[in-house]
């Protein structure tokens, strides 16, 4: 879950990191941490500065595909946690995979073309809505704060309920929409003939070495479910479509692999998993949010985009401070994993500025050696 909010900028020191290409992958043997002591001490100071940082469980950093720093706090590397709205970014990756697989013609495809079973029942404006509008949250579906934002979960046919939910909403206007993100699940299933998890396993997870068995696939009964530390989990709606807005549980290492995939322009171990052109499109800012921290100052295809001290970057961001931050011109990927639970007082994790503060401590620590 990630809604725009006004926050102060947090500086990040990047210029001293080693510049280089992005040819490595996180499958490469980890490099010996060049500044483990400095980064560890600075991270420790940040974590002690505010009680909210007690919820941080993992920080993993790679430079040019080489792991240079990792810390696990009151957890182990094999624990999966709900990545919340980073699930949206994973769905956007899968859309790119399907485009490269020639299952989807491109982001100009309309919902009528992508969901032919529902074409006759769609309102006209919905039928002409493009995939690009869905990916940028400008498709006219209800926003997260709408009282009916999750009404589709109670419907026998959640896809039809989403398509019918546009009354009073205008395509072209930004609204951070769980149902819009979830519609991508129906689109991927309809265009590939497979469930989202089956398709993701074959085309994304297995190539990256992300383990998805055994898989827990309970039915989502409300907007955000209280998933605790668990094994691989991906909830489904009543029709069996895997949730597109949230409720995917991955490890910190899994997230680092996804970040490095996009750092490498969609390429992994010599194979193009996601078209490079689509990766560029995904991480190009299309909806501006100038009042947010610079790294999150615009929205692309379900990735937040921006810059840090003049260095272009992009992030997958989830409720509670979950983050994959990528700085391409420095080859840097930072993953922050947090214990956070929606609607549980005192368990809300951290905010985006605190994620940036963690990154600052790591970068400065690396720069000291």
Short mmCIF file of C-alpha atoms in Angstrom, two decimals, residues 24-309:
data_model
loop_
_atom_site.label_atom_id
_atom_site.label_comp_id
_atom_site.label_asym_id
_atom_site.label_seq_id
_atom_site.Cartn_x
_atom_site.Cartn_y
_atom_site.Cartn_z
CA UNK A 24 26.13 -8.90 -13.22
CA UNK A 25 23.23 -10.69 -11.59
CA UNK A 26 22.49 -11.56 -8.00
CA UNK A 27 23.31 -15.18 -8.85
CA UNK A 28 26.98 -14.15 -9.00
CA UNK A 29 29.19 -15.10 -6.02
CA UNK A 30 28.86 -12.34 -3.40
CA UNK A 31 31.77 -9.93 -3.26
CA UNK A 32 33.42 -9.58 0.14
CA UNK A 33 31.74 -6.55 1.78
CA UNK A 34 34.18 -3.66 1.26
CA UNK A 35 32.88 -1.60 4.16
CA UNK A 36 30.89 -3.94 6.37
CA UNK A 37 32.11 -2.28 9.54
CA UNK A 38 31.36 1.29 8.48
CA UNK A 39 28.00 0.44 6.94
CA UNK A 40 27.03 -1.70 9.93
CA UNK A 41 27.85 1.02 12.45
CA UNK A 42 25.99 3.69 10.51
CA UNK A 43 22.99 1.43 10.01
CA UNK A 44 22.99 0.60 13.72
CA UNK A 45 22.95 4.31 14.57
CA UNK A 46 19.96 4.91 12.28
CA UNK A 47 18.03 1.95 13.65
CA UNK A 48 18.52 3.27 17.20
CA UNK A 49 17.36 6.78 16.29
CA UNK A 50 13.63 6.06 16.23
CA UNK A 51 11.52 3.29 17.76
CA UNK A 52 9.80 2.75 14.41
CA UNK A 53 13.03 1.30 13.04
CA UNK A 54 12.52 -1.65 15.40
CA UNK A 55 10.28 -3.07 12.67
CA UNK A 56 13.12 -3.34 10.11
CA UNK A 57 14.00 -6.97 9.50
CA UNK A 58 16.36 -7.02 6.50
CA UNK A 59 18.62 -4.71 4.51
CA UNK A 60 20.32 -6.13 1.40
CA UNK A 61 22.59 -4.08 -0.88
CA UNK A 62 24.17 -5.02 -4.20
CA UNK A 63 26.49 -2.99 -6.43
CA UNK A 64 26.74 -4.08 -10.08
CA UNK A 65 25.06 -7.35 -9.18
CA UNK A 66 27.48 -8.19 -6.35
CA UNK A 67 26.16 -8.42 -2.81
CA UNK A 68 28.18 -5.98 -0.71
CA UNK A 69 26.09 -5.75 2.44
CA UNK A 70 23.26 -7.55 4.19
CA UNK A 71 21.76 -7.51 7.65
CA UNK A 72 18.96 -9.66 9.05
CA UNK A 73 17.45 -8.45 12.31
CA UNK A 74 15.41 -10.89 14.41
CA UNK A 75 14.77 -12.98 11.32
CA UNK A 76 16.47 -15.32 8.83
CA UNK A 77 16.98 -15.03 5.06
CA UNK A 78 14.39 -17.70 4.25
CA UNK A 79 11.44 -15.88 5.87
CA UNK A 80 8.85 -14.53 3.44
CA UNK A 81 6.92 -11.37 4.29
CA UNK A 82 3.98 -9.57 2.73
CA UNK A 83 5.52 -7.05 0.34
CA UNK A 84 2.23 -5.14 0.13
CA UNK A 85 2.18 -2.69 -2.80
CA UNK A 86 5.46 -3.95 -4.19
CA UNK A 87 3.12 -6.66 -5.52
CA UNK A 88 1.91 -4.00 -7.99
CA UNK A 89 5.46 -3.62 -9.31
CA UNK A 90 5.75 -7.41 -9.70
CA UNK A 91 2.50 -7.37 -11.71
CA UNK A 92 3.93 -4.64 -13.93
CA UNK A 93 7.02 -6.80 -14.49
CA UNK A 94 4.77 -9.70 -15.51
CA UNK A 95 2.93 -7.46 -17.98
CA UNK A 96 6.31 -6.72 -19.56
CA UNK A 97 7.12 -10.44 -19.65
CA UNK A 98 3.82 -11.11 -21.43
CA UNK A 99 4.54 -8.34 -23.95
CA UNK A 100 7.94 -9.85 -24.67
CA UNK A 101 6.26 -13.25 -24.92
CA UNK A 102 3.86 -11.83 -27.55
CA UNK A 103 0.86 -12.61 -25.36
CA UNK A 104 0.02 -8.90 -25.04
CA UNK A 105 0.43 -6.61 -28.06
CA UNK A 106 1.62 -3.63 -26.02
CA UNK A 107 0.56 -0.98 -23.56
CA UNK A 108 -1.74 0.65 -26.13
CA UNK A 109 -4.01 -2.43 -26.05
CA UNK A 110 -7.49 -1.68 -24.75
CA UNK A 111 -9.36 -3.51 -22.02
CA UNK A 112 -11.87 -4.73 -24.61
CA UNK A 113 -8.99 -6.34 -26.52
CA UNK A 114 -7.32 -7.75 -23.41
CA UNK A 115 -10.49 -9.09 -21.81
CA UNK A 116 -12.66 -10.18 -24.75
CA UNK A 117 -14.92 -12.28 -22.54
CA UNK A 118 -16.11 -9.06 -20.88
CA UNK A 119 -15.98 -6.77 -23.91
CA UNK A 120 -19.76 -6.66 -24.51
CA UNK A 121 -20.55 -5.86 -20.88
CA UNK A 122 -17.96 -3.11 -20.39
CA UNK A 123 -19.03 0.52 -20.24
CA UNK A 124 -17.79 2.27 -23.38
CA UNK A 125 -15.18 4.34 -21.55
CA UNK A 126 -13.81 1.21 -19.88
CA UNK A 127 -13.67 -0.70 -23.16
CA UNK A 128 -11.45 2.02 -24.64
CA UNK A 129 -9.22 2.34 -21.57
CA UNK A 130 -5.64 1.31 -22.37
CA UNK A 131 -3.25 -0.93 -20.52
CA UNK A 132 -0.93 2.07 -20.09
CA UNK A 133 -3.72 3.88 -18.23
CA UNK A 134 -4.17 0.89 -15.92
CA UNK A 135 -0.42 0.69 -15.25
CA UNK A 136 -0.20 4.40 -14.39
CA UNK A 137 -3.33 4.36 -12.19
CA UNK A 138 -5.21 6.59 -14.63
CA UNK A 139 -7.85 4.09 -15.73
CA UNK A 140 -10.72 5.59 -13.71
CA UNK A 141 -11.09 2.80 -11.15
CA UNK A 142 -11.84 3.66 -7.49
CA UNK A 143 -8.92 4.88 -5.40
CA UNK A 144 -7.73 3.18 -2.25
CA UNK A 145 -9.61 5.58 0.02
CA UNK A 146 -12.92 4.98 -1.76
CA UNK A 147 -15.44 3.16 0.50
CA UNK A 148 -15.95 0.58 -2.27
CA UNK A 149 -12.27 0.14 -3.11
CA UNK A 150 -12.34 -3.55 -2.20
CA UNK A 151 -15.98 -4.36 -2.95
CA UNK A 152 -14.85 -6.62 -5.80
CA UNK A 153 -13.55 -9.15 -3.28
CA UNK A 154 -17.12 -9.97 -2.27
CA UNK A 155 -18.29 -10.54 -5.84
CA UNK A 156 -18.72 -13.94 -7.45
CA UNK A 157 -16.98 -12.50 -10.52
CA UNK A 158 -14.44 -9.98 -9.19
CA UNK A 159 -13.29 -8.98 -12.70
CA UNK A 160 -16.80 -7.98 -13.74
CA UNK A 161 -17.22 -6.10 -10.48
CA UNK A 162 -14.05 -4.09 -11.15
CA UNK A 163 -15.14 -3.26 -14.70
CA UNK A 164 -18.51 -2.10 -13.37
CA UNK A 165 -16.98 0.07 -10.62
CA UNK A 166 -16.16 3.17 -12.66
CA UNK A 167 -19.33 5.19 -11.96
CA UNK A 168 -18.26 8.70 -10.99
CA UNK A 169 -14.64 8.10 -11.97
CA UNK A 170 -12.97 9.55 -15.05
CA UNK A 171 -10.33 7.73 -17.11
CA UNK A 172 -7.21 9.87 -17.30
CA UNK A 173 -7.42 11.01 -13.68
CA UNK A 174 -4.91 9.48 -11.26
CA UNK A 175 -6.31 7.38 -8.42
CA UNK A 176 -4.16 4.86 -6.54
CA UNK A 177 -6.45 1.92 -7.21
CA UNK A 178 -6.22 -1.59 -5.71
CA UNK A 179 -8.89 -2.86 -8.11
CA UNK A 180 -7.07 -1.39 -11.12
CA UNK A 181 -3.90 -3.19 -10.07
CA UNK A 182 -5.84 -6.40 -9.47
CA UNK A 183 -7.34 -6.22 -12.95
CA UNK A 184 -3.84 -6.96 -14.27
CA UNK A 185 -4.19 -10.45 -12.82
CA UNK A 186 -7.26 -11.13 -14.95
CA UNK A 187 -5.51 -9.62 -17.97
CA UNK A 188 -2.42 -11.81 -17.59
CA UNK A 189 -4.55 -14.93 -17.10
CA UNK A 190 -6.77 -14.12 -20.07
CA UNK A 191 -3.89 -13.38 -22.44
CA UNK A 192 -1.60 -16.24 -21.40
CA UNK A 193 -4.19 -18.93 -20.67
CA UNK A 194 -2.51 -19.62 -17.31
CA UNK A 195 -2.86 -18.47 -13.74
CA UNK A 196 -0.62 -15.58 -12.77
CA UNK A 197 1.44 -17.82 -10.49
CA UNK A 198 1.88 -20.51 -13.13
CA UNK A 199 2.96 -17.94 -15.68
CA UNK A 200 5.23 -16.16 -13.21
CA UNK A 201 6.89 -19.42 -12.23
CA UNK A 202 7.67 -20.34 -15.82
CA UNK A 203 8.71 -16.94 -17.12
CA UNK A 204 10.01 -14.97 -14.13
CA UNK A 205 10.43 -16.74 -10.80
CA UNK A 206 12.22 -19.89 -11.94
CA UNK A 207 14.62 -18.05 -14.27
CA UNK A 208 15.57 -15.78 -11.36
CA UNK A 209 15.89 -18.67 -8.91
CA UNK A 210 12.95 -17.51 -6.77
CA UNK A 211 11.53 -20.54 -4.96
CA UNK A 212 7.72 -20.70 -4.97
CA UNK A 213 7.01 -24.18 -3.63
CA UNK A 214 5.29 -24.96 -1.45
CA UNK A 215 2.87 -22.11 -2.14
CA UNK A 216 0.10 -20.91 0.15
CA UNK A 217 -2.83 -19.53 -1.88
CA UNK A 218 -5.67 -18.65 0.52
CA UNK A 219 -8.63 -16.56 -0.60
CA UNK A 220 -8.39 -12.84 0.18
CA UNK A 221 -11.39 -11.82 2.26
CA UNK A 222 -10.58 -8.14 2.76
CA UNK A 223 -8.29 -5.50 1.34
CA UNK A 224 -5.19 -6.34 3.37
CA UNK A 225 -4.78 -9.61 5.23
CA UNK A 226 -2.70 -10.15 8.39
CA UNK A 227 0.08 -12.26 6.89
CA UNK A 228 2.88 -12.87 9.36
CA UNK A 229 6.32 -14.34 8.61
CA UNK A 230 5.61 -17.29 6.39
CA UNK A 231 6.65 -19.33 3.38
CA UNK A 232 5.93 -18.26 -0.19
CA UNK A 233 2.36 -16.94 -0.27
CA UNK A 234 0.15 -15.33 -2.89
CA UNK A 235 -3.51 -14.80 -2.08
CA UNK A 236 -6.28 -15.20 -4.68
CA UNK A 237 -9.73 -13.72 -5.20
CA UNK A 238 -12.93 -15.78 -5.29
CA UNK A 239 -12.35 -16.60 -8.96
CA UNK A 240 -8.82 -17.83 -8.32
CA UNK A 241 -6.96 -14.79 -9.70
CA UNK A 242 -3.84 -13.96 -7.71
CA UNK A 243 -4.00 -10.61 -5.97
CA UNK A 244 -2.53 -7.77 -8.00
CA UNK A 245 -2.51 -4.94 -5.46
CA UNK A 246 -0.82 -6.65 -2.49
CA UNK A 247 -0.60 -9.92 -0.52
CA UNK A 248 2.43 -11.51 -2.19
CA UNK A 249 5.04 -12.77 0.29
CA UNK A 250 8.69 -12.91 -0.82
CA UNK A 251 12.13 -12.88 0.81
CA UNK A 252 14.59 -10.00 0.83
CA UNK A 253 16.82 -11.98 -1.54
CA UNK A 254 13.90 -12.44 -3.95
CA UNK A 255 13.34 -8.69 -3.97
CA UNK A 256 17.02 -8.06 -4.62
CA UNK A 257 16.83 -10.32 -7.67
CA UNK A 258 13.85 -8.41 -9.02
CA UNK A 259 15.67 -5.12 -8.49
CA UNK A 260 18.75 -6.41 -10.28
CA UNK A 261 16.63 -7.71 -13.15
CA UNK A 262 15.41 -4.15 -13.77
CA UNK A 263 18.87 -2.71 -13.12
CA UNK A 264 20.07 -4.93 -15.98
CA UNK A 265 17.35 -3.73 -18.34
CA UNK A 266 15.27 -6.89 -17.96
CA UNK A 267 18.18 -9.24 -18.66
CA UNK A 268 19.24 -12.11 -16.37
CA UNK A 269 22.15 -14.49 -16.89
CA UNK A 270 22.28 -13.67 -20.59
CA UNK A 271 18.54 -14.08 -21.20
CA UNK A 272 16.12 -11.21 -21.85
CA UNK A 273 13.29 -11.82 -19.37
CA UNK A 274 11.56 -8.44 -19.82
CA UNK A 275 11.98 -6.33 -22.98
CA UNK A 276 14.52 -3.56 -22.36
CA UNK A 277 12.23 -0.99 -23.97
CA UNK A 278 9.43 -1.92 -21.57
CA UNK A 279 11.76 -1.61 -18.57
CA UNK A 280 12.63 1.92 -19.71
CA UNK A 281 8.94 2.73 -20.17
CA UNK A 282 8.09 1.29 -16.76
CA UNK A 283 10.68 3.38 -14.95
CA UNK A 284 9.98 6.66 -16.74
CA UNK A 285 7.96 9.10 -14.67
CA UNK A 286 4.49 9.72 -16.13
CA UNK A 287 2.49 11.11 -13.21
CA UNK A 288 4.33 13.82 -11.20
CA UNK A 289 4.30 14.09 -7.39
CA UNK A 290 6.67 17.02 -6.77
CA UNK A 291 5.89 17.24 -3.03
CA UNK A 292 7.31 13.78 -2.30
CA UNK A 293 10.92 12.81 -1.63
CA UNK A 294 12.91 13.03 -4.89
CA UNK A 295 13.23 9.27 -5.42
CA UNK A 296 9.41 8.97 -5.31
CA UNK A 297 8.53 12.18 -7.15
CA UNK A 298 6.73 10.57 -10.09
CA UNK A 299 4.93 7.37 -11.02
CA UNK A 300 5.66 5.10 -13.97
CA UNK A 301 4.20 1.67 -14.67
CA UNK A 302 3.59 0.80 -11.01
CA UNK A 303 7.17 1.79 -10.17
CA UNK A 304 7.95 5.08 -8.38
CA UNK A 305 10.57 7.13 -10.18
CA UNK A 306 12.74 10.15 -9.48
CA UNK A 307 16.32 10.99 -8.53
CA UNK A 308 18.75 11.21 -5.65
CA UNK A 309 21.21 14.11 -5.88
#
